[in-house]
XYZ file of C-alpha atoms in Angstrom:
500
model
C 126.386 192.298 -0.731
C 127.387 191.127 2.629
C 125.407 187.931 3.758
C 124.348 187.800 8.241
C 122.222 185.660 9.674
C 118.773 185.893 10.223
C 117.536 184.916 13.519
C 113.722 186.006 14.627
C 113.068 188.387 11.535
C 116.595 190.246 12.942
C 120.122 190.117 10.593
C 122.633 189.323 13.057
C 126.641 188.408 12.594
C 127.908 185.162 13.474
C 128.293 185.083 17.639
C 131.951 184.829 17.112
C 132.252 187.957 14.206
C 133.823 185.599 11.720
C 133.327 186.148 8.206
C 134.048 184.344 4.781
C 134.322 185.796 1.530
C 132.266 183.973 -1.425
C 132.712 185.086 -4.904
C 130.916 186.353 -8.452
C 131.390 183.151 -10.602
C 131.550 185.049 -14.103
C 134.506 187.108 -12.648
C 135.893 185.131 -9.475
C 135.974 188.820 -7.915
C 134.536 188.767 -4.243
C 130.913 189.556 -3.531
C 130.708 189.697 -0.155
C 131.728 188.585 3.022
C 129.282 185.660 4.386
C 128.680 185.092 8.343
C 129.965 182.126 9.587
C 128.499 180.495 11.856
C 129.063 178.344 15.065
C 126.841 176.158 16.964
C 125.905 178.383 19.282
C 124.627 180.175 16.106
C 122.863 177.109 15.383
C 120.976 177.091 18.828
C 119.608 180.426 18.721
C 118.160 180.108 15.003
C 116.488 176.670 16.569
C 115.561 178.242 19.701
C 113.689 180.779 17.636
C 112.242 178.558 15.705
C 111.208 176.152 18.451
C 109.204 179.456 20.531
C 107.985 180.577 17.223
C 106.206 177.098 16.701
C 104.093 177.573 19.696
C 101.576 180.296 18.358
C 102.301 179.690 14.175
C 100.737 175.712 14.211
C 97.887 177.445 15.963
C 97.659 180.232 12.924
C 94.339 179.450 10.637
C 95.569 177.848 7.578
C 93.969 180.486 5.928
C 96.352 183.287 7.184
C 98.841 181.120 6.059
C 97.900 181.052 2.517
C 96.728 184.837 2.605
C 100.388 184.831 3.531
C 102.010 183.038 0.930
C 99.971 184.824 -1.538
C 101.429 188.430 -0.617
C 105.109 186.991 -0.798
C 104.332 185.476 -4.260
C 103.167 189.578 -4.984
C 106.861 190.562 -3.469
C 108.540 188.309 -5.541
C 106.800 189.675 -8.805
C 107.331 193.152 -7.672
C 111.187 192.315 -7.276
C 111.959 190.423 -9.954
C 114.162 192.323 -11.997
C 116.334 193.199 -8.769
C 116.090 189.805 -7.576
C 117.414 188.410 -11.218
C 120.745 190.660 -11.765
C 121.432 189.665 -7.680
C 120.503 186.007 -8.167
C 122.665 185.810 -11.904
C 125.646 187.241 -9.569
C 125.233 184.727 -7.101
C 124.830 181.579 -9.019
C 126.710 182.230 -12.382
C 122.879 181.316 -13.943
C 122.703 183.400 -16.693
C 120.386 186.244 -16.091
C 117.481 184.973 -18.827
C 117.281 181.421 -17.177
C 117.451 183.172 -13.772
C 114.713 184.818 -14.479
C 112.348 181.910 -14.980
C 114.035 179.671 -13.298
C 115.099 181.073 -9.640
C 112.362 183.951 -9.502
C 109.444 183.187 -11.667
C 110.283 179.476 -10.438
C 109.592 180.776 -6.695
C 106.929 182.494 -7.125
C 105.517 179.912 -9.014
C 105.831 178.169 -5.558
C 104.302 180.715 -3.691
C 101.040 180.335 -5.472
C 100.938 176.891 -6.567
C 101.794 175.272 -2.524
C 98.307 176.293 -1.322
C 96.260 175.020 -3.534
C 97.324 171.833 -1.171
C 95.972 173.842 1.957
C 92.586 171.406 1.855
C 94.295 168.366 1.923
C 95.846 170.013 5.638
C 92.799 171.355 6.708
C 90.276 168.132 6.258
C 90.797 164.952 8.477
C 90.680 162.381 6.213
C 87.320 160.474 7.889
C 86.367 156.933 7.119
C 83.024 155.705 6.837
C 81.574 154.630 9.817
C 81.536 151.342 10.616
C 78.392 149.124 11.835
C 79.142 146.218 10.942
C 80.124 145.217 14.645
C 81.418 148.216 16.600
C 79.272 151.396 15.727
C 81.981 154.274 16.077
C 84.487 156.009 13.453
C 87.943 156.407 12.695
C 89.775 159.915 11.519
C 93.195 160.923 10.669
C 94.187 164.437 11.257
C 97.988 165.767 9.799
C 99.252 168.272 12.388
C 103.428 169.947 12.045
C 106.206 167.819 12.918
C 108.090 171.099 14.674
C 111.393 172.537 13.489
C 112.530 171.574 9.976
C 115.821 172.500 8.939
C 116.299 172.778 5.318
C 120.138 172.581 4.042
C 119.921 173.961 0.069
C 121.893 173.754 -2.223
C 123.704 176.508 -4.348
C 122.187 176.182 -8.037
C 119.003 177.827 -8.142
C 118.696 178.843 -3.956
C 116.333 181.110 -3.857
C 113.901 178.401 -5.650
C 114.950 175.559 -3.630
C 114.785 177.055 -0.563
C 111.590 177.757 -1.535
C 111.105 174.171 -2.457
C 111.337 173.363 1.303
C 110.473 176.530 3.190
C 107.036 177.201 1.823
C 105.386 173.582 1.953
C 106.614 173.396 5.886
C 105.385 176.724 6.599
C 102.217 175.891 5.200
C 101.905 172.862 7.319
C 102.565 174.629 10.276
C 106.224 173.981 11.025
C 108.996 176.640 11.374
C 112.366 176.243 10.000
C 115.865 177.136 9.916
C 117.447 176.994 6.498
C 121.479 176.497 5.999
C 122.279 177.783 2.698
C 125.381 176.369 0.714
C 128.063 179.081 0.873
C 128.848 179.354 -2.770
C 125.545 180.893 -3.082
C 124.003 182.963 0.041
C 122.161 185.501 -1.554
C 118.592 183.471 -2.707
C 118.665 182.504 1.026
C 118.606 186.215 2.175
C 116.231 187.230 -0.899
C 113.605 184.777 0.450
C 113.768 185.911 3.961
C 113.480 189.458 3.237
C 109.979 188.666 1.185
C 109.011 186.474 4.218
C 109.653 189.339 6.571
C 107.884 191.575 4.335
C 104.985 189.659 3.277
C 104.302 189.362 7.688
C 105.457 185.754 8.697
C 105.958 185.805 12.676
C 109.463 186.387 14.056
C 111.400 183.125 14.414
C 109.511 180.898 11.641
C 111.685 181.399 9.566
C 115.510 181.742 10.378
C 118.784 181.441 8.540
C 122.167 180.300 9.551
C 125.252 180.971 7.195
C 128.909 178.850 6.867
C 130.558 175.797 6.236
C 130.631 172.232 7.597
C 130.317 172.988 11.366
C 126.748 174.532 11.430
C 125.469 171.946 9.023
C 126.014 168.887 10.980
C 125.308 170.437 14.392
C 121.739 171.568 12.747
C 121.581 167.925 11.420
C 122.324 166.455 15.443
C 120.307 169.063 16.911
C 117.813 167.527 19.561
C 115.178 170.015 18.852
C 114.490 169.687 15.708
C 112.045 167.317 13.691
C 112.481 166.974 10.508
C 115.360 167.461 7.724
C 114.845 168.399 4.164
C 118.307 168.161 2.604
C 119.153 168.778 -1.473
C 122.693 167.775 -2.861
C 124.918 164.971 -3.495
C 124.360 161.330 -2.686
C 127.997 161.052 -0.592
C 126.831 164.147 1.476
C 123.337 162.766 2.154
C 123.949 158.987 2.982
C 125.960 161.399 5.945
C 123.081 163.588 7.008
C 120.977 160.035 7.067
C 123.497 158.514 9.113
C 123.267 161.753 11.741
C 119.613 162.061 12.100
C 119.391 158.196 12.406
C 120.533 158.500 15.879
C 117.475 160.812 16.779
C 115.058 159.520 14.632
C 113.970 162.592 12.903
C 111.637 162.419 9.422
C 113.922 163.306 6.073
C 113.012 164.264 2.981
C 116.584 163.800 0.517
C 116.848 164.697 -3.144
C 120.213 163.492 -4.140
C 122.092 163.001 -7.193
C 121.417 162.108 -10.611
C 122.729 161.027 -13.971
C 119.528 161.122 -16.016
C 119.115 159.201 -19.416
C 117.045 160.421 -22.286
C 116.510 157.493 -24.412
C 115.948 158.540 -28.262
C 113.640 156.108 -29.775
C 114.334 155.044 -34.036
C 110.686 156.909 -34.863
C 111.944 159.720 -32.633
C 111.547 163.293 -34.172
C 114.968 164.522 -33.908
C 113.709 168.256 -34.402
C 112.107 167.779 -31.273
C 114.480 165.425 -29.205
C 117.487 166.824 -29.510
C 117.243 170.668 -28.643
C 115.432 168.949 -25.375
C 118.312 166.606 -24.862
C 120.376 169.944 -24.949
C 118.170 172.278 -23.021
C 118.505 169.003 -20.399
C 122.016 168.481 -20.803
C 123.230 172.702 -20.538
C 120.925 174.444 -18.083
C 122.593 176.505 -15.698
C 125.946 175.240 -17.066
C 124.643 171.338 -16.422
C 124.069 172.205 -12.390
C 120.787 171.010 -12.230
C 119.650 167.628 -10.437
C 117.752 166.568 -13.127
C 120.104 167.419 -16.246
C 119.830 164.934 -19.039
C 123.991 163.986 -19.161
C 123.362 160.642 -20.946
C 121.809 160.695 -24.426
C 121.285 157.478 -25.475
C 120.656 156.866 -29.190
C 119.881 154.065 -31.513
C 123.173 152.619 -33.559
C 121.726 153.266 -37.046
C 120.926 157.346 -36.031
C 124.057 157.549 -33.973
C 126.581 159.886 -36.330
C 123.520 162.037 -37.502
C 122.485 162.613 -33.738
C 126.322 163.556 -32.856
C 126.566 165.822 -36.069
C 123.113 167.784 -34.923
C 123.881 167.577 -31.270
C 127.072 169.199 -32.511
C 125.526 171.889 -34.272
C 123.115 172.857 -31.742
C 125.562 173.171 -29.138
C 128.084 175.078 -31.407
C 125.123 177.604 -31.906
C 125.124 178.167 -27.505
C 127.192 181.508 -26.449
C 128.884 181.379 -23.040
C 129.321 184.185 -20.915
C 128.984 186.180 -17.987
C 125.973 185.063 -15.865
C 124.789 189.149 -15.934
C 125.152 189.940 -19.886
C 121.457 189.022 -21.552
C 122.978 187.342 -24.445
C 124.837 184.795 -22.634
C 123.075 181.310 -23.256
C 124.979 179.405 -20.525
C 126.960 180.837 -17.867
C 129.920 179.392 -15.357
C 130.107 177.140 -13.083
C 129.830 177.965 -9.275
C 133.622 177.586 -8.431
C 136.989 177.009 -9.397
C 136.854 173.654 -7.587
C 133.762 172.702 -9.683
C 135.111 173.499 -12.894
C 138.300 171.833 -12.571
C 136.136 168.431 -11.571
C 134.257 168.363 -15.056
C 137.228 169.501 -16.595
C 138.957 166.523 -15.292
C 136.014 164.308 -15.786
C 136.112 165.256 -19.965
C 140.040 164.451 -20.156
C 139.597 161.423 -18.227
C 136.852 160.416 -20.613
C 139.094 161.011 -23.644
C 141.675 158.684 -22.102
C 139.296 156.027 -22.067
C 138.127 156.706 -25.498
C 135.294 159.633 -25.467
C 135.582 161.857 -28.729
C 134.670 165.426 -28.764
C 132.287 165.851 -31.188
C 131.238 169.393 -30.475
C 131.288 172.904 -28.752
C 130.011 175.835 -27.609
C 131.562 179.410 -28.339
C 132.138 182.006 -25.975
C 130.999 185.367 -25.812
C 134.144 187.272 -27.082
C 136.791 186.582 -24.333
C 135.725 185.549 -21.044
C 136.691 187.171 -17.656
C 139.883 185.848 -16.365
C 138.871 184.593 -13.304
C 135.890 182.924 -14.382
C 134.864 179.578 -13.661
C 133.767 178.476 -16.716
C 133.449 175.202 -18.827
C 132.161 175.606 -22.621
C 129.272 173.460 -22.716
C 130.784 169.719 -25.015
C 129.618 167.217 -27.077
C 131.386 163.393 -26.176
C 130.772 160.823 -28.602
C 132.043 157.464 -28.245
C 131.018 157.159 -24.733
C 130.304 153.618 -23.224
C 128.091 152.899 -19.974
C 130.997 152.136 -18.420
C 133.270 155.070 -18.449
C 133.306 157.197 -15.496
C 131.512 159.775 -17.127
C 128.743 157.776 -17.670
C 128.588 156.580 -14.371
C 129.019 159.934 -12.004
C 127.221 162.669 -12.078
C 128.975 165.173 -13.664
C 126.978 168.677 -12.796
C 128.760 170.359 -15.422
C 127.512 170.676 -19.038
C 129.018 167.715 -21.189
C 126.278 166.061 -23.008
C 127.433 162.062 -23.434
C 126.077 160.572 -26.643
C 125.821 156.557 -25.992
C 125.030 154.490 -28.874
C 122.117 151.585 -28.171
C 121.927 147.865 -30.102
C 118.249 147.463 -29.394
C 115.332 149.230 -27.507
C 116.191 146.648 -24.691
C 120.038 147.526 -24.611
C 118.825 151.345 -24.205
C 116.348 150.269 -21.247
C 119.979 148.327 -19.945
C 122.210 151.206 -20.449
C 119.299 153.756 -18.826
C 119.220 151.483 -15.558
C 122.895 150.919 -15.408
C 123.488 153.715 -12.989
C 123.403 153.793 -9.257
C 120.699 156.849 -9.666
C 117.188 156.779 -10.577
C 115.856 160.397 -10.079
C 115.010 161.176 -13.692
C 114.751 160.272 -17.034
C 113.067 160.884 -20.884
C 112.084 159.043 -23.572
C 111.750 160.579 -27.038
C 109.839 158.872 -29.716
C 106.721 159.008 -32.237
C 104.735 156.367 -31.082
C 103.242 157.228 -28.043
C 102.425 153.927 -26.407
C 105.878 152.151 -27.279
C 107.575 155.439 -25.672
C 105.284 155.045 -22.209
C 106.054 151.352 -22.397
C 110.009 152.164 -22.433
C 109.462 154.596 -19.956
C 107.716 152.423 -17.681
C 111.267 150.010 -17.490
C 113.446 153.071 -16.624
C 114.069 152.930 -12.820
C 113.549 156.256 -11.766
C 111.123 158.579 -10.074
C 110.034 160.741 -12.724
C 110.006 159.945 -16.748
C 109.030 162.477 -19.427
C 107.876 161.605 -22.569
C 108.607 163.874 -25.505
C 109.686 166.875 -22.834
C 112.327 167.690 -20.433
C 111.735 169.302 -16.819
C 108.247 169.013 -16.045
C 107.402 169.662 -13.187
C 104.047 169.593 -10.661
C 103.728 170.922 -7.312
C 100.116 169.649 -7.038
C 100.310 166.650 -9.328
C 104.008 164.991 -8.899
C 105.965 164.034 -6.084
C 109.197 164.116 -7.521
C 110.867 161.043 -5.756
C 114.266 159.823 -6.320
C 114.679 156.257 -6.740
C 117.913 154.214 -5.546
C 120.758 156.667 -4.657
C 118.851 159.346 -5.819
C 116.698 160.311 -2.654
C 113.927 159.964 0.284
C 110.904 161.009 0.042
C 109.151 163.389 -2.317
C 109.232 167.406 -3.297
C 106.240 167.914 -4.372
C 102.380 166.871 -3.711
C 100.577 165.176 -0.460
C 103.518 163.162 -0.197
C 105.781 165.656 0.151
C 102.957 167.274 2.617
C 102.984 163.600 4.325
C 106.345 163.645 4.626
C 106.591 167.420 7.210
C 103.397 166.058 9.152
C 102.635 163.412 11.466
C 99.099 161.644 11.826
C 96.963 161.329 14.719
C 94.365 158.826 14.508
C 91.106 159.020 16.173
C 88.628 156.783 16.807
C 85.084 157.831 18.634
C 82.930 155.383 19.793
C 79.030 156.241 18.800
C 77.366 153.365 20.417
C 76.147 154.364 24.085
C 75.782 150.569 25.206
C 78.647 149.118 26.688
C 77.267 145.735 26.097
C 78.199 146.261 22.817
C 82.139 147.640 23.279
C 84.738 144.688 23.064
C 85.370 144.961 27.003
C 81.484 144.138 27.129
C 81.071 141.124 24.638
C 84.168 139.679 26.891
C 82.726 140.690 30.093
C 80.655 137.759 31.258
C 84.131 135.587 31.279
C 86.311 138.326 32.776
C 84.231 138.176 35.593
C 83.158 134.864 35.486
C 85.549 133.941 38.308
């Protein structure tokens, strides 16, 4: 499946014809050649988007959501096509693909315009008498272009994640996919065509490095809603300080799940897994620390190790694979390294997953592992990993745990497992991080979270008004309902402006 751009509802090469391959990750076999693009590519996806803008923040809000509503329909109608292509893409096996990448985005579809009021309504304050009679109102109205740069886990769901809520606001937007992972990018624009947004709100430009950061400069556009690593976003912060442009920046993670003594290990430890192994450990959010009282420590590693020795890796596409490769070669030779590295300073293995029969050569795949023996201060405990290795750190106290949990430069996530309710909400309530579970993994709430990473983890929030606040500006008015001028401010401070 060959990947173009797509420039005012139109799939067009790069300007300059250049291609790049990008590849199947269960196989390493090429997929398809990807368009990449220049900056004059760049200009023409934000020039769209920039004469689109003019008639779309006048469309009602409720064609918007009428609109959203028929891609959601698209999506469902799709799905099983949209899995097998998405499970190709990504190396996500095809079951979590599924409900993760298409179920997820519809999911998104439906769920974003149930915020459509909070557009729609100023938010009015009472009016005031008490000296001045007269009122004040805030209106939200679209910031412009967005550009959303996404990331290659779950695509098709993240771009998503920051398409639909800026659409629905009443901003276009060009997206720049990650080119490990093209396709959910094309899949999303295709339902967007189909379901009837306007030509030019939505655009796509495909490649590497140089499109990204010219997209990021770019004078004409707004607002920049970036997902990926910490390193790559303190860079696209540092770009669009120079024009001043509103971000929104989910960033990396290295999220603790803190088991509690009274914790029900039937329950806290399949979670911890789930956490630690979806889509092969690529996910923002994955729980890589498990952090475990001293006195339950072997008996967690020996279950841990048993539930992950039960997992079967295996090509993304076959339906009994439980966790799939990793995107690239590059990114399985990273946790690769990472787990020796660990080793040398100590980390144990204490567990594996098997494979599905033997695995395709050119695969790039890392059996999901157990480390025991892990201290906060090993690398591996430190960096996120993005790779599934589950690291097993032993706690002295419930205040040591709450020490080792806040120990990292990342705050974007976290859970706390335990059977009484109120000391697990208390722990949770020391962990420095945006978002805390208790007694689950991966909740999420377009309506009733924002999702915001703390310290290195991110700007601004994903979900929610905030995330709403964050791709609109406010106008305030103010309308003055008393007819006298006597009784304006110019008027009580008349008499001595003229007095002379």
């Amino acid at each position: 499946m060959d990947v173009l751009n797509f420039v005012s509802n139109s799939w067009t090469p790069a300007q300059a014809g250049r291609t790049t391959p990008f590849f199947d990750p269960s196989t390493g076999l090429r997929l398809g050649e990807l368009a990449d693009s220049s900056t004059g590519d760049v200009d023409a996806a934000v020039a769209a988007a920039v004469e689109a803008g003019r008639t779309w923040r006048e469309t009602p809000l409720a064609e918007r959501v009428a609109l959203m509503h028929r891609a959601a329909d698209i999506v469902d109608r799709r799905a099983e096509e949209f899995t097998g292509l998405l499970a190709a893409d990504t190396g996500c096996a095809v079951r979590m693909s599924a409900a993760l990448q298409v179920a997820g985005t519809a999911m998104l579809f439906r769920e974003w315009p149930k915020l459509a009021p909070y557009l729609e309504r100023p938010a009015a304050a009472p009016i005031d008498a008490s000296v001045f009679l007269g009122q004040w109102e805030v209106h939200r109205e679209p910031l412009g272009v967005i550009a959303a740069l996404t990331p290659f886990n779950v695509p098709m769901y993240v771009v998503g994640q920051k398409a639909i809520p800026a659409l629905l606001a009443g901003n276009t937007v060009v997206v720049k996919p990650s080119p490990l992972a093209p396709v959910g990018a094309r899949l999303f624009a295709e339902v967007m065509a189909e379901a009837g947004l306007p030509a030019g709100s939505l655009n796509i430009v495909n490649g590497g490095v140089t499109p990204s950061q010219h997209l990021v400069a770019h004078p004409d556009v707004a607002g920049i809603s970036f997902t990926g690593s910490t390193e790559t976003g303190s860079k696209v912060m540092a770009t669009a300080a120079a024009s001043l442009k509103r971000l929104q920046l989910e960033l990396g993670g290295k999220s603790p799940a803190v088991i509690l003594e009274d914790a029900d290990f039937e329950l806290a430890l399949p979670g911890a897994v789930f956490g630690s192994v979806l889509h092969a450990g690529q996910i923002c959010v994955a729980t890589s620390r498990l952090i475990v009282p001293r006195s339950r420590y072997d008996e967690a590693c020996d279950r841990l190790a048993a539930l992950v020795g039960a997992l079967r890796v295996g090509p993304a596409t076959d339906p009994d694979t439980d966790v799939g490769p990793v995107v690239s070669a590059a990114s399985a030779k990273r946790v690769h390294d990472m787990i020796a590295r660990a080793q040398d300073q100590g980390a144990k293995i204490a567990g594996r997953a098997r494979t599905l029969g033997e695995l395709p050569e050119g695969g790039y795949y890392v059996v999901p592992t157990v480390l025991r023996d892990v201290t906060s201060d090993m690398e591996i405990a430190q960096e996120e990993t993005f790779g599934p290795v589950i690291t097993v750190l032993a706690a002295d106290s419930v205040d040591h745990a709450v020490e080792i949990a806040n120990s990292t430069r990342y705050g974007l996530a976290a859970s706390v497992w335990g059977s009484d309710l109120v000391a697990a909400r208390a722990i949770g309530a020391r962990i420095e991080s945006g978002t805390v579970w208790i007694n689950e993994y991966g909740m999420a709430s377009v309506s009733d979270s924002p999702m915001q990473g703390w310290k290195a983890s991110g700007i601004g929030a994903q979900y929610g008004t905030a995330a709403l606040d964050d791709l609109t500006r406010t106008k305030s008015f103010y309308t003055a309902l008393d007819p006298d001028p006597a009784r304006r401010p110019y008027g009580l401070l008349g008499a001595q402006w003229t007095r002379n």
